mmCIF file of N, CA and C and ligand atoms in Angstrom:
data_model
loop_
_atom_site.group_PDB
_atom_site.id
_atom_site.type_symbol
_atom_site.label_atom_id
_atom_site.label_comp_id
_atom_site.label_asym_id
_atom_site.label_seq_id
_atom_site.Cartn_x
_atom_site.Cartn_y
_atom_site.Cartn_z
ATOM 1 N N MET W 1 7.625 12.923 11.670
ATOM 2 C CA MET W 1 6.374 13.338 11.000
ATOM 3 C C MET W 1 5.192 12.709 11.732
ATOM 4 N N ASP W 2 4.318 13.567 12.234
ATOM 5 C CA ASP W 2 3.191 13.082 13.033
ATOM 6 C C ASP W 2 1.953 12.903 12.153
ATOM 7 N N THR W 3 1.496 11.677 12.050
ATOM 8 C CA THR W 3 0.267 11.410 11.293
ATOM 9 C C THR W 3 -0.602 10.504 12.158
ATOM 10 N N ILE W 4 -1.790 10.226 11.678
ATOM 11 C CA ILE W 4 -2.672 9.296 12.395
ATOM 12 C C ILE W 4 -1.983 7.928 12.546
ATOM 13 N N PHE W 5 -1.140 7.569 11.584
ATOM 14 C CA PHE W 5 -0.483 6.257 11.658
ATOM 15 C C PHE W 5 0.601 6.232 12.743
ATOM 16 N N SER W 6 1.305 7.369 12.953
ATOM 17 C CA SER W 6 2.290 7.358 14.050
ATOM 18 C C SER W 6 1.567 7.233 15.385
ATOM 19 N N LYS W 7 0.360 7.767 15.458
ATOM 20 C CA LYS W 7 -0.428 7.633 16.701
ATOM 21 C C LYS W 7 -0.916 6.189 16.893
ATOM 22 N N ILE W 8 -1.140 5.494 15.790
ATOM 23 C CA ILE W 8 -1.506 4.071 15.898
ATOM 24 C C ILE W 8 -0.283 3.272 16.359
ATOM 25 N N ILE W 9 0.894 3.602 15.823
ATOM 26 C CA ILE W 9 2.125 2.906 16.240
ATOM 27 C C ILE W 9 2.358 3.112 17.735
ATOM 28 N N SER W 10 2.165 4.349 18.208
ATOM 29 C CA SER W 10 2.421 4.646 19.633
ATOM 30 C C SER W 10 1.251 4.273 20.539
ATOM 31 N N ARG W 11 0.166 3.773 19.929
ATOM 32 C CA ARG W 11 -1.036 3.347 20.667
ATOM 33 C C ARG W 11 -1.826 4.515 21.263
ATOM 34 N N GLU W 12 -1.545 5.745 20.770
ATOM 35 C CA GLU W 12 -2.396 6.877 21.193
ATOM 36 C C GLU W 12 -3.768 6.765 20.542
ATOM 37 N N VAL W 13 -3.793 6.129 19.353
ATOM 38 C CA VAL W 13 -5.053 5.878 18.644
ATOM 39 C C VAL W 13 -5.168 4.372 18.486
ATOM 40 N N SER W 14 -6.359 3.853 18.750
ATOM 41 C CA SER W 14 -6.501 2.391 18.662
ATOM 42 C C SER W 14 -6.769 1.952 17.223
ATOM 43 N N ALA W 15 -6.418 0.722 16.957
ATOM 44 C CA ALA W 15 -6.650 0.138 15.629
ATOM 45 C C ALA W 15 -6.772 -1.368 15.818
ATOM 46 N N ASP W 16 -7.359 -2.010 14.825
ATOM 47 C CA ASP W 16 -7.475 -3.474 14.873
ATOM 48 C C ASP W 16 -6.228 -4.064 14.220
ATOM 49 N N ILE W 17 -5.239 -4.311 15.076
ATOM 50 C CA ILE W 17 -3.924 -4.748 14.606
ATOM 51 C C ILE W 17 -3.952 -6.244 14.278
ATOM 52 N N VAL W 18 -3.393 -6.580 13.112
ATOM 53 C CA VAL W 18 -3.337 -7.994 12.731
ATOM 54 C C VAL W 18 -1.911 -8.546 12.732
ATOM 55 N N TYR W 19 -0.912 -7.648 12.709
ATOM 56 C CA TYR W 19 0.481 -8.117 12.656
ATOM 57 C C TYR W 19 1.393 -7.007 13.181
ATOM 58 N N GLU W 20 2.445 -7.426 13.900
ATOM 59 C CA GLU W 20 3.440 -6.447 14.349
ATOM 60 C C GLU W 20 4.791 -7.127 14.493
ATOM 61 N N ASP W 21 5.846 -6.444 14.067
ATOM 62 C CA ASP W 21 7.212 -6.858 14.397
ATOM 63 C C ASP W 21 8.030 -5.580 14.612
ATOM 64 N N ASP W 22 9.348 -5.668 14.657
ATOM 65 C CA ASP W 22 10.161 -4.484 14.960
ATOM 66 C C ASP W 22 10.079 -3.408 13.873
ATOM 67 N N ILE W 23 9.767 -3.836 12.654
ATOM 68 C CA ILE W 23 9.821 -2.914 11.509
ATOM 69 C C ILE W 23 8.426 -2.531 10.993
ATOM 70 N N ALA W 24 7.495 -3.452 11.122
ATOM 71 C CA ALA W 24 6.196 -3.279 10.462
ATOM 72 C C ALA W 24 5.022 -3.392 11.423
ATOM 73 N N LEU W 25 3.937 -2.754 11.019
ATOM 74 C CA LEU W 25 2.667 -2.889 11.746
ATOM 75 C C LEU W 25 1.587 -3.015 10.687
ATOM 76 N N ALA W 26 0.592 -3.850 10.927
ATOM 77 C CA ALA W 26 -0.520 -3.972 9.984
ATOM 78 C C ALA W 26 -1.822 -3.962 10.764
ATOM 79 N N PHE W 27 -2.801 -3.255 10.207
ATOM 80 C CA PHE W 27 -4.091 -3.113 10.895
ATOM 81 C C PHE W 27 -5.185 -2.912 9.855
ATOM 82 N N LEU W 28 -6.425 -3.106 10.298
ATOM 83 C CA LEU W 28 -7.544 -2.968 9.364
ATOM 84 C C LEU W 28 -7.791 -1.506 9.044
ATOM 85 N N ASP W 29 -8.052 -1.238 7.763
ATOM 86 C CA ASP W 29 -8.425 0.112 7.341
ATOM 87 C C ASP W 29 -9.785 0.446 7.951
ATOM 88 N N ILE W 30 -9.889 1.669 8.485
ATOM 89 C CA ILE W 30 -11.109 2.085 9.177
ATOM 90 C C ILE W 30 -12.287 2.264 8.208
ATOM 91 N N ALA W 31 -11.997 2.468 6.938
ATOM 92 C CA ALA W 31 -13.044 2.655 5.921
ATOM 93 C C ALA W 31 -12.799 1.651 4.800
ATOM 94 N N PRO W 32 -13.116 0.400 5.033
ATOM 95 C CA PRO W 32 -12.684 -0.662 4.105
ATOM 96 C C PRO W 32 -13.358 -0.622 2.746
ATOM 97 N N VAL W 33 -12.571 -0.886 1.727
ATOM 98 C CA VAL W 33 -13.128 -1.089 0.382
ATOM 99 C C VAL W 33 -13.871 -2.414 0.361
ATOM 100 N N THR W 34 -13.269 -3.429 0.972
ATOM 101 C CA THR W 34 -13.939 -4.721 1.161
ATOM 102 C C THR W 34 -13.596 -5.177 2.587
ATOM 103 N N GLU W 35 -14.318 -6.149 3.087
ATOM 104 C CA GLU W 35 -14.056 -6.639 4.446
ATOM 105 C C GLU W 35 -12.663 -7.240 4.534
ATOM 106 N N GLY W 36 -11.901 -6.808 5.525
ATOM 107 C CA GLY W 36 -10.551 -7.323 5.711
ATOM 108 C C GLY W 36 -9.480 -6.433 5.097
ATOM 109 N N HIS W 37 -9.887 -5.336 4.455
ATOM 110 C CA HIS W 37 -8.941 -4.360 3.870
ATOM 111 C C HIS W 37 -7.919 -3.977 4.950
ATOM 112 N N THR W 38 -6.656 -4.256 4.648
ATOM 113 C CA THR W 38 -5.582 -4.116 5.643
ATOM 114 C C THR W 38 -4.522 -3.140 5.144
ATOM 115 N N LEU W 39 -3.945 -2.398 6.080
ATOM 116 C CA LEU W 39 -2.839 -1.494 5.754
ATOM 117 C C LEU W 39 -1.582 -2.020 6.419
ATOM 118 N N VAL W 40 -0.493 -2.062 5.665
ATOM 119 C CA VAL W 40 0.809 -2.467 6.204
ATOM 120 C C VAL W 40 1.692 -1.228 6.191
ATOM 121 N N ILE W 41 2.237 -0.882 7.346
ATOM 122 C CA ILE W 41 3.041 0.358 7.425
ATOM 123 C C ILE W 41 4.392 0.073 8.087
ATOM 124 N N PRO W 42 5.385 0.914 7.774
ATOM 125 C CA PRO W 42 6.663 0.805 8.494
ATOM 126 C C PRO W 42 6.561 1.572 9.807
ATOM 127 N N LYS W 43 7.253 1.121 10.831
ATOM 128 C CA LYS W 43 7.281 1.888 12.082
ATOM 129 C C LYS W 43 8.125 3.149 11.912
ATOM 130 N N LYS W 44 9.157 3.028 11.062
ATOM 131 C CA LYS W 44 10.004 4.197 10.768
ATOM 132 C C LYS W 44 9.313 5.035 9.684
ATOM 133 N N TRP W 45 9.149 6.316 9.931
ATOM 134 C CA TRP W 45 8.402 7.149 8.978
ATOM 135 C C TRP W 45 9.104 7.306 7.633
ATOM 136 N N SER W 46 8.326 7.161 6.576
ATOM 137 C CA SER W 46 8.711 7.649 5.251
ATOM 138 C C SER W 46 7.403 8.131 4.644
ATOM 139 N N ARG W 47 7.499 8.981 3.628
ATOM 140 C CA ARG W 47 6.276 9.627 3.116
ATOM 141 C C ARG W 47 5.426 8.663 2.281
ATOM 142 N N ASN W 48 6.113 7.931 1.392
ATOM 143 C CA ASN W 48 5.365 7.022 0.507
ATOM 144 C C ASN W 48 6.340 6.101 -0.239
ATOM 145 N N PHE W 49 5.853 5.477 -1.279
ATOM 146 C CA PHE W 49 6.635 4.505 -2.051
ATOM 147 C C PHE W 49 7.936 5.102 -2.595
ATOM 148 N N PHE W 50 7.937 6.387 -2.902
ATOM 149 C CA PHE W 50 9.106 7.021 -3.514
ATOM 150 C C PHE W 50 10.323 7.058 -2.587
ATOM 151 N N ASP W 51 10.110 7.314 -1.300
ATOM 152 C CA ASP W 51 11.269 7.577 -0.431
ATOM 153 C C ASP W 51 11.529 6.475 0.603
ATOM 154 N N THR W 52 10.807 5.387 0.541
ATOM 155 C CA THR W 52 11.012 4.326 1.526
ATOM 156 C C THR W 52 12.298 3.557 1.206
ATOM 157 N N ASP W 53 13.128 3.313 2.229
ATOM 158 C CA ASP W 53 14.425 2.667 1.958
ATOM 159 C C ASP W 53 14.240 1.192 1.586
ATOM 160 N N GLU W 54 15.262 0.685 0.920
ATOM 161 C CA GLU W 54 15.192 -0.640 0.303
ATOM 162 C C GLU W 54 14.875 -1.760 1.299
ATOM 163 N N ALA W 55 15.579 -1.755 2.428
ATOM 164 C CA ALA W 55 15.385 -2.850 3.398
ATOM 165 C C ALA W 55 13.971 -2.828 3.963
ATOM 166 N N THR W 56 13.482 -1.634 4.237
ATOM 167 C CA THR W 56 12.121 -1.509 4.783
ATOM 168 C C THR W 56 11.103 -1.970 3.747
ATOM 169 N N LEU W 57 11.317 -1.523 2.519
ATOM 170 C CA LEU W 57 10.396 -1.890 1.438
ATOM 171 C C LEU W 57 10.348 -3.413 1.258
ATOM 172 N N GLN W 58 11.515 -4.028 1.246
ATOM 173 C CA GLN W 58 11.569 -5.488 1.082
ATOM 174 C C GLN W 58 10.803 -6.167 2.206
ATOM 175 N N HIS W 59 11.074 -5.740 3.416
ATOM 176 C CA HIS W 59 10.426 -6.364 4.569
ATOM 177 C C HIS W 59 8.907 -6.165 4.511
ATOM 178 N N LEU W 60 8.490 -4.955 4.202
ATOM 179 C CA LEU W 60 7.053 -4.668 4.185
ATOM 180 C C LEU W 60 6.314 -5.503 3.135
ATOM 181 N N PHE W 61 6.943 -5.683 1.978
ATOM 182 C CA PHE W 61 6.258 -6.471 0.953
ATOM 183 C C PHE W 61 6.223 -7.962 1.326
ATOM 184 N N LEU W 62 7.236 -8.430 2.069
ATOM 185 C CA LEU W 62 7.176 -9.819 2.533
ATOM 186 C C LEU W 62 6.064 -9.979 3.569
ATOM 187 N N VAL W 63 5.940 -8.996 4.445
ATOM 188 C CA VAL W 63 4.846 -9.021 5.421
ATOM 189 C C VAL W 63 3.503 -8.943 4.688
ATOM 190 N N ALA W 64 3.436 -8.078 3.685
ATOM 191 C CA ALA W 64 2.195 -7.924 2.923
ATOM 192 C C ALA W 64 1.798 -9.260 2.278
ATOM 193 N N GLN W 65 2.788 -10.003 1.786
ATOM 194 C CA GLN W 65 2.472 -11.301 1.179
ATOM 195 C C GLN W 65 1.931 -12.286 2.217
ATOM 196 N N LYS W 66 2.551 -12.299 3.389
ATOM 197 C CA LYS W 66 2.061 -13.190 4.466
ATOM 198 C C LYS W 66 0.613 -12.853 4.812
ATOM 199 N N ILE W 67 0.323 -11.563 4.918
ATOM 200 C CA ILE W 67 -1.031 -11.156 5.296
ATOM 201 C C ILE W 67 -2.013 -11.459 4.158
ATOM 202 N N ALA W 68 -1.585 -11.228 2.920
ATOM 203 C CA ALA W 68 -2.450 -11.534 1.772
ATOM 204 C C ALA W 68 -2.820 -13.019 1.787
ATOM 205 N N ARG W 69 -1.834 -13.865 2.093
ATOM 206 C CA ARG W 69 -2.120 -15.308 2.163
ATOM 207 C C ARG W 69 -3.091 -15.597 3.302
ATOM 208 N N SER W 70 -2.954 -14.852 4.404
ATOM 209 C CA SER W 70 -3.876 -15.100 5.516
ATOM 210 C C SER W 70 -5.279 -14.604 5.169
ATOM 211 N N LEU W 71 -5.391 -13.586 4.310
ATOM 212 C CA LEU W 71 -6.722 -13.146 3.871
ATOM 213 C C LEU W 71 -7.390 -14.245 3.038
ATOM 214 N N GLN W 72 -6.564 -14.983 2.312
ATOM 215 C CA GLN W 72 -7.121 -16.135 1.559
ATOM 216 C C GLN W 72 -7.643 -17.200 2.509
ATOM 217 N N THR W 73 -6.788 -17.598 3.456
ATOM 218 C CA THR W 73 -7.160 -18.741 4.293
ATOM 219 C C THR W 73 -8.169 -18.370 5.379
ATOM 220 N N SER W 74 -8.053 -17.144 5.925
ATOM 221 C CA SER W 74 -8.943 -16.790 7.038
ATOM 222 C C SER W 74 -10.293 -16.268 6.565
ATOM 223 N N LEU W 75 -10.305 -15.496 5.487
ATOM 224 C CA LEU W 75 -11.557 -14.859 5.044
ATOM 225 C C LEU W 75 -12.088 -15.443 3.738
ATOM 226 N N GLY W 76 -11.303 -16.288 3.108
ATOM 227 C CA GLY W 76 -11.746 -16.883 1.843
ATOM 228 C C GLY W 76 -11.603 -15.945 0.657
ATOM 229 N N ALA W 77 -10.672 -14.963 0.768
ATOM 230 C CA ALA W 77 -10.464 -14.060 -0.373
ATOM 231 C C ALA W 77 -10.040 -14.881 -1.594
ATOM 232 N N LYS W 78 -10.601 -14.508 -2.744
ATOM 233 C CA LYS W 78 -10.248 -15.207 -3.990
ATOM 234 C C LYS W 78 -9.090 -14.495 -4.681
ATOM 235 N N GLY W 79 -8.908 -13.214 -4.334
ATOM 236 C CA GLY W 79 -7.828 -12.420 -4.919
ATOM 237 C C GLY W 79 -7.474 -11.287 -3.983
ATOM 238 N N VAL W 80 -6.486 -10.501 -4.375
ATOM 239 C CA VAL W 80 -6.121 -9.338 -3.564
ATOM 240 C C VAL W 80 -5.590 -8.244 -4.479
ATOM 241 N N ASN W 81 -5.919 -6.994 -4.161
ATOM 242 C CA ASN W 81 -5.266 -5.852 -4.816
ATOM 243 C C ASN W 81 -4.268 -5.272 -3.839
ATOM 244 N N VAL W 82 -3.031 -5.087 -4.317
ATOM 245 C CA VAL W 82 -1.944 -4.549 -3.498
ATOM 246 C C VAL W 82 -1.642 -3.164 -4.061
ATOM 247 N N GLN W 83 -1.808 -2.147 -3.249
ATOM 248 C CA GLN W 83 -1.733 -0.792 -3.795
ATOM 249 C C GLN W 83 -1.027 0.168 -2.845
ATOM 250 N N CYS W 84 -0.177 1.027 -3.395
ATOM 251 C CA CYS W 84 0.467 2.090 -2.613
ATOM 252 C C CYS W 84 0.130 3.412 -3.285
ATOM 253 N N ASN W 85 -0.801 4.155 -2.744
ATOM 254 C CA ASN W 85 -1.114 5.478 -3.297
ATOM 255 C C ASN W 85 0.008 6.423 -2.879
ATOM 256 N N SER W 86 0.654 7.035 -3.835
ATOM 257 C CA SER W 86 1.823 7.860 -3.514
ATOM 258 C C SER W 86 1.668 9.248 -4.100
ATOM 259 N N GLU W 87 1.492 10.207 -3.214
ATOM 260 C CA GLU W 87 1.236 11.634 -3.481
ATOM 261 C C GLU W 87 -0.268 11.868 -3.752
ATOM 262 N N PRO W 88 -0.711 13.083 -3.481
ATOM 263 C CA PRO W 88 -2.139 13.400 -3.572
ATOM 264 C C PRO W 88 -2.744 13.081 -4.939
ATOM 265 N N GLU W 89 -1.959 13.285 -6.002
ATOM 266 C CA GLU W 89 -2.467 13.024 -7.360
ATOM 267 C C GLU W 89 -2.818 11.552 -7.544
ATOM 268 N N ALA W 90 -2.231 10.702 -6.699
ATOM 269 C CA ALA W 90 -2.521 9.260 -6.768
ATOM 270 C C ALA W 90 -3.505 8.845 -5.668
ATOM 271 N N GLY W 91 -4.053 9.831 -4.982
ATOM 272 C CA GLY W 91 -5.069 9.511 -3.975
ATOM 273 C C GLY W 91 -4.536 9.353 -2.565
ATOM 274 N N GLN W 92 -3.244 9.668 -2.347
ATOM 275 C CA GLN W 92 -2.704 9.516 -0.991
ATOM 276 C C GLN W 92 -3.286 10.590 -0.078
ATOM 277 N N THR W 93 -3.777 10.156 1.068
ATOM 278 C CA THR W 93 -4.348 11.100 2.039
ATOM 279 C C THR W 93 -3.603 11.069 3.367
ATOM 280 N N VAL W 94 -2.952 9.956 3.676
ATOM 281 C CA VAL W 94 -2.159 9.870 4.908
ATOM 282 C C VAL W 94 -0.695 9.762 4.486
ATOM 283 N N PHE W 95 0.112 10.720 4.952
ATOM 284 C CA PHE W 95 1.491 10.805 4.462
ATOM 285 C C PHE W 95 2.471 10.075 5.376
ATOM 286 N N HIS W 96 2.219 8.803 5.489
ATOM 287 C CA HIS W 96 3.097 7.823 6.147
ATOM 288 C C HIS W 96 2.938 6.592 5.261
ATOM 289 N N PHE W 97 4.035 6.092 4.728
ATOM 290 C CA PHE W 97 3.951 5.021 3.729
ATOM 291 C C PHE W 97 3.030 3.875 4.181
ATOM 292 N N HIS W 98 2.231 3.387 3.268
ATOM 293 C CA HIS W 98 1.376 2.230 3.591
ATOM 294 C C HIS W 98 1.061 1.447 2.335
ATOM 295 N N ILE W 99 0.933 0.147 2.536
ATOM 296 C CA ILE W 99 0.520 -0.754 1.458
ATOM 297 C C ILE W 99 -0.921 -1.154 1.756
ATOM 298 N N HIS W 100 -1.814 -0.902 0.806
ATOM 299 C CA HIS W 100 -3.191 -1.377 0.946
ATOM 300 C C HIS W 100 -3.260 -2.826 0.477
ATOM 301 N N LEU W 101 -3.889 -3.671 1.259
ATOM 302 C CA LEU W 101 -4.211 -5.036 0.828
ATOM 303 C C LEU W 101 -5.729 -5.122 0.809
ATOM 304 N N ILE W 102 -6.275 -5.212 -0.378
ATOM 305 C CA ILE W 102 -7.733 -5.229 -0.516
ATOM 306 C C ILE W 102 -8.152 -6.619 -0.981
ATOM 307 N N PRO W 103 -8.702 -7.409 -0.045
ATOM 308 C CA PRO W 103 -9.105 -8.757 -0.450
ATOM 309 C C PRO W 103 -10.303 -8.680 -1.402
ATOM 310 N N ARG W 104 -10.326 -9.575 -2.360
ATOM 311 C CA ARG W 104 -11.402 -9.577 -3.353
ATOM 312 C C ARG W 104 -12.147 -10.897 -3.293
ATOM 313 N N PHE W 105 -13.464 -10.788 -3.381
ATOM 314 C CA PHE W 105 -14.317 -11.951 -3.165
ATOM 315 C C PHE W 105 -15.145 -12.335 -4.396
ATOM 316 N N GLY W 106 -14.963 -11.568 -5.461
ATOM 317 C CA GLY W 106 -15.666 -11.918 -6.695
ATOM 318 C C GLY W 106 -17.035 -11.284 -6.812
ATOM 319 N N ASP W 107 -17.575 -10.816 -5.683
ATOM 320 C CA ASP W 107 -18.928 -10.249 -5.716
ATOM 321 C C ASP W 107 -18.944 -8.834 -5.134
ATOM 322 N N ASP W 108 -17.754 -8.160 -5.147
ATOM 323 C CA ASP W 108 -17.706 -6.818 -4.562
ATOM 324 C C ASP W 108 -17.811 -5.760 -5.656
ATOM 325 N N ALA W 109 -17.944 -4.498 -5.203
ATOM 326 C CA ALA W 109 -18.272 -3.425 -6.150
ATOM 327 C C ALA W 109 -17.054 -2.678 -6.686
ATOM 328 N N LEU W 110 -15.850 -3.107 -6.283
ATOM 329 C CA LEU W 110 -14.662 -2.362 -6.696
ATOM 330 C C LEU W 110 -14.391 -2.532 -8.196
ATOM 331 N N VAL W 111 -14.334 -1.391 -8.887
ATOM 332 C CA VAL W 111 -14.033 -1.408 -10.319
ATOM 333 C C VAL W 111 -12.684 -0.722 -10.491
ATOM 334 N N LEU W 112 -11.757 -1.366 -11.161
ATOM 335 C CA LEU W 112 -10.433 -0.773 -11.322
ATOM 336 C C LEU W 112 -10.421 0.195 -12.509
ATOM 337 N N TRP W 113 -9.240 0.718 -12.796
ATOM 338 C CA TRP W 113 -9.109 1.834 -13.724
ATOM 339 C C TRP W 113 -9.498 1.499 -15.164
ATOM 340 N N PRO W 114 -9.978 2.546 -15.868
ATOM 341 C CA PRO W 114 -10.230 2.369 -17.302
ATOM 342 C C PRO W 114 -8.887 2.342 -18.038
ATOM 343 N N GLN W 115 -8.776 1.609 -19.098
ATOM 344 C CA GLN W 115 -7.517 1.538 -19.841
ATOM 345 C C GLN W 115 -7.654 2.179 -21.215
ATOM 346 N N GLY W 116 -6.513 2.685 -21.704
ATOM 347 C CA GLY W 116 -6.512 3.366 -23.003
ATOM 348 C C GLY W 116 -5.660 2.635 -24.015
ATOM 349 N N SER W 117 -5.118 3.398 -24.967
ATOM 350 C CA SER W 117 -4.227 2.800 -25.973
ATOM 351 C C SER W 117 -3.224 3.868 -26.397
ATOM 352 N N TYR W 118 -2.137 3.461 -27.070
ATOM 353 C CA TYR W 118 -1.101 4.402 -27.515
ATOM 354 C C TYR W 118 -1.208 4.672 -29.008
ATOM 355 N N GLU W 119 -0.903 5.910 -29.376
ATOM 356 C CA GLU W 119 -0.672 6.231 -30.787
ATOM 357 C C GLU W 119 0.583 5.477 -31.218
ATOM 358 N N LYS W 120 0.712 5.208 -32.515
ATOM 359 C CA LYS W 120 1.890 4.487 -33.018
ATOM 360 C C LYS W 120 3.195 5.188 -32.609
ATOM 361 N N GLY W 121 4.144 4.460 -32.038
ATOM 362 C CA GLY W 121 5.455 5.003 -31.683
ATOM 363 C C GLY W 121 5.524 5.606 -30.280
ATOM 364 N N ARG W 122 4.392 5.940 -29.709
ATOM 365 C CA ARG W 122 4.384 6.628 -28.412
ATOM 366 C C ARG W 122 4.889 5.708 -27.287
ATOM 367 N N ALA W 123 4.498 4.443 -27.308
ATOM 368 C CA ALA W 123 4.920 3.518 -26.245
ATOM 369 C C ALA W 123 6.441 3.338 -26.282
ATOM 370 N N THR W 124 7.026 3.227 -27.461
ATOM 371 C CA THR W 124 8.477 3.064 -27.597
ATOM 372 C C THR W 124 9.197 4.300 -27.059
ATOM 373 N N GLU W 125 8.660 5.470 -27.405
ATOM 374 C CA GLU W 125 9.238 6.746 -26.943
ATOM 375 C C GLU W 125 9.207 6.816 -25.409
ATOM 376 N N LEU W 126 8.077 6.469 -24.847
ATOM 377 C CA LEU W 126 7.937 6.513 -23.386
ATOM 378 C C LEU W 126 8.857 5.490 -22.722
ATOM 379 N N ALA W 127 8.908 4.290 -23.271
ATOM 380 C CA ALA W 127 9.746 3.231 -22.695
ATOM 381 C C ALA W 127 11.213 3.655 -22.686
ATOM 382 N N GLN W 128 11.655 4.313 -23.761
ATOM 383 C CA GLN W 128 13.055 4.771 -23.821
ATOM 384 C C GLN W 128 13.341 5.814 -22.742
ATOM 385 N N LYS W 129 12.411 6.754 -22.565
ATOM 386 C CA LYS W 129 12.569 7.808 -21.552
ATOM 387 C C LYS W 129 12.641 7.201 -20.154
ATOM 388 N N ILE W 130 11.735 6.279 -19.879
ATOM 389 C CA ILE W 130 11.677 5.670 -18.540
ATOM 390 C C ILE W 130 12.951 4.870 -18.289
ATOM 391 N N LYS W 131 13.342 4.082 -19.282
ATOM 392 C CA LYS W 131 14.542 3.237 -19.191
ATOM 393 C C LYS W 131 15.776 4.081 -18.886
ATOM 394 N N ALA W 132 15.900 5.217 -19.557
ATOM 395 C CA ALA W 132 17.078 6.076 -19.382
ATOM 396 C C ALA W 132 17.139 6.708 -17.997
ATOM 397 N N ALA W 133 15.997 6.821 -17.326
ATOM 398 C CA ALA W 133 15.955 7.495 -16.026
ATOM 399 C C ALA W 133 16.039 6.522 -14.850
ATOM 400 N N ILE W 134 16.109 5.222 -15.130
ATOM 401 C CA ILE W 134 16.189 4.246 -14.026
ATOM 402 C C ILE W 134 17.630 4.155 -13.507
ATOM 403 N N HIS W 135 17.778 4.332 -12.201
ATOM 404 C CA HIS W 135 19.118 4.177 -11.614
ATOM 405 C C HIS W 135 19.020 3.576 -10.239
HETATM 406 P P1 LIG J 1 -4.463 6.641 1.294
HETATM 407 O O1 LIG J 1 -5.690 7.355 0.804
HETATM 408 O O2 LIG J 1 -3.851 5.718 0.310
HETATM 409 O O3 LIG J 1 -3.465 7.620 1.889
HETATM 410 O O4 LIG J 1 -4.976 5.684 2.436
HETATM 411 C C1 LIG J 1 -5.129 6.073 3.760
HETATM 412 C C2 LIG J 1 -6.055 5.076 4.378
HETATM 413 O O5 LIG J 1 -5.975 5.210 5.776
HETATM 414 C C3 LIG J 1 -7.537 5.263 3.992
HETATM 415 O O6 LIG J 1 -7.992 4.094 3.322
HETATM 416 C C4 LIG J 1 -8.237 5.480 5.326
HETATM 417 O O7 LIG J 1 -9.481 4.862 5.408
HETATM 418 C C5 LIG J 1 -7.235 4.871 6.305
HETATM 419 N N1 LIG J 1 -7.288 5.406 7.652
HETATM 420 C C6 LIG J 1 -7.302 6.706 8.028
HETATM 421 N N2 LIG J 1 -7.352 6.807 9.365
HETATM 422 C C7 LIG J 1 -7.355 5.529 9.850
HETATM 423 C C8 LIG J 1 -7.407 4.970 11.154
HETATM 424 N N3 LIG J 1 -7.462 5.734 12.261
HETATM 425 N N4 LIG J 1 -7.393 3.631 11.280
HETATM 426 C C9 LIG J 1 -7.344 2.857 10.175
HETATM 427 N N5 LIG J 1 -7.306 3.321 8.929
HETATM 428 C C10 LIG J 1 -7.312 4.644 8.758
#
């Protein structure tokens, strides 16, 4: 699957790379939410969080943690948002799995999602459905 990210892996497109190993590559997002916004991707293509294999996922999240810690020490991030947009309905625009690491500094403009509430019994019903479908 050819995407802008496979071109970054093959160096056909340049990027500001912060980390690389045999499985993972991480580079700065070209349109950062905050300074230091980093993307962690697998070198082996998968579409998103849904279809990425277990070993790759484990490795990528360990790399993501290392980079998140470096955002703390190198840039002074006070927090981080770790996000995987999966499918267009969730805002995915590049169909090569990636983990967003968005460092937070306490004075940025990012506002997260509005939250709602459940009608009585609805949360239990949903939890049962989700639980039954986990395998
Ligand atoms: P998503 O919307 O979750 O699929 O995220 C895709 C991200 O890739 C966006 O935040 C884009 O800004 C970023 N992006 C797209 N092209 C490039 C590029 N050439 N270099 C770095 N980041 C990119």
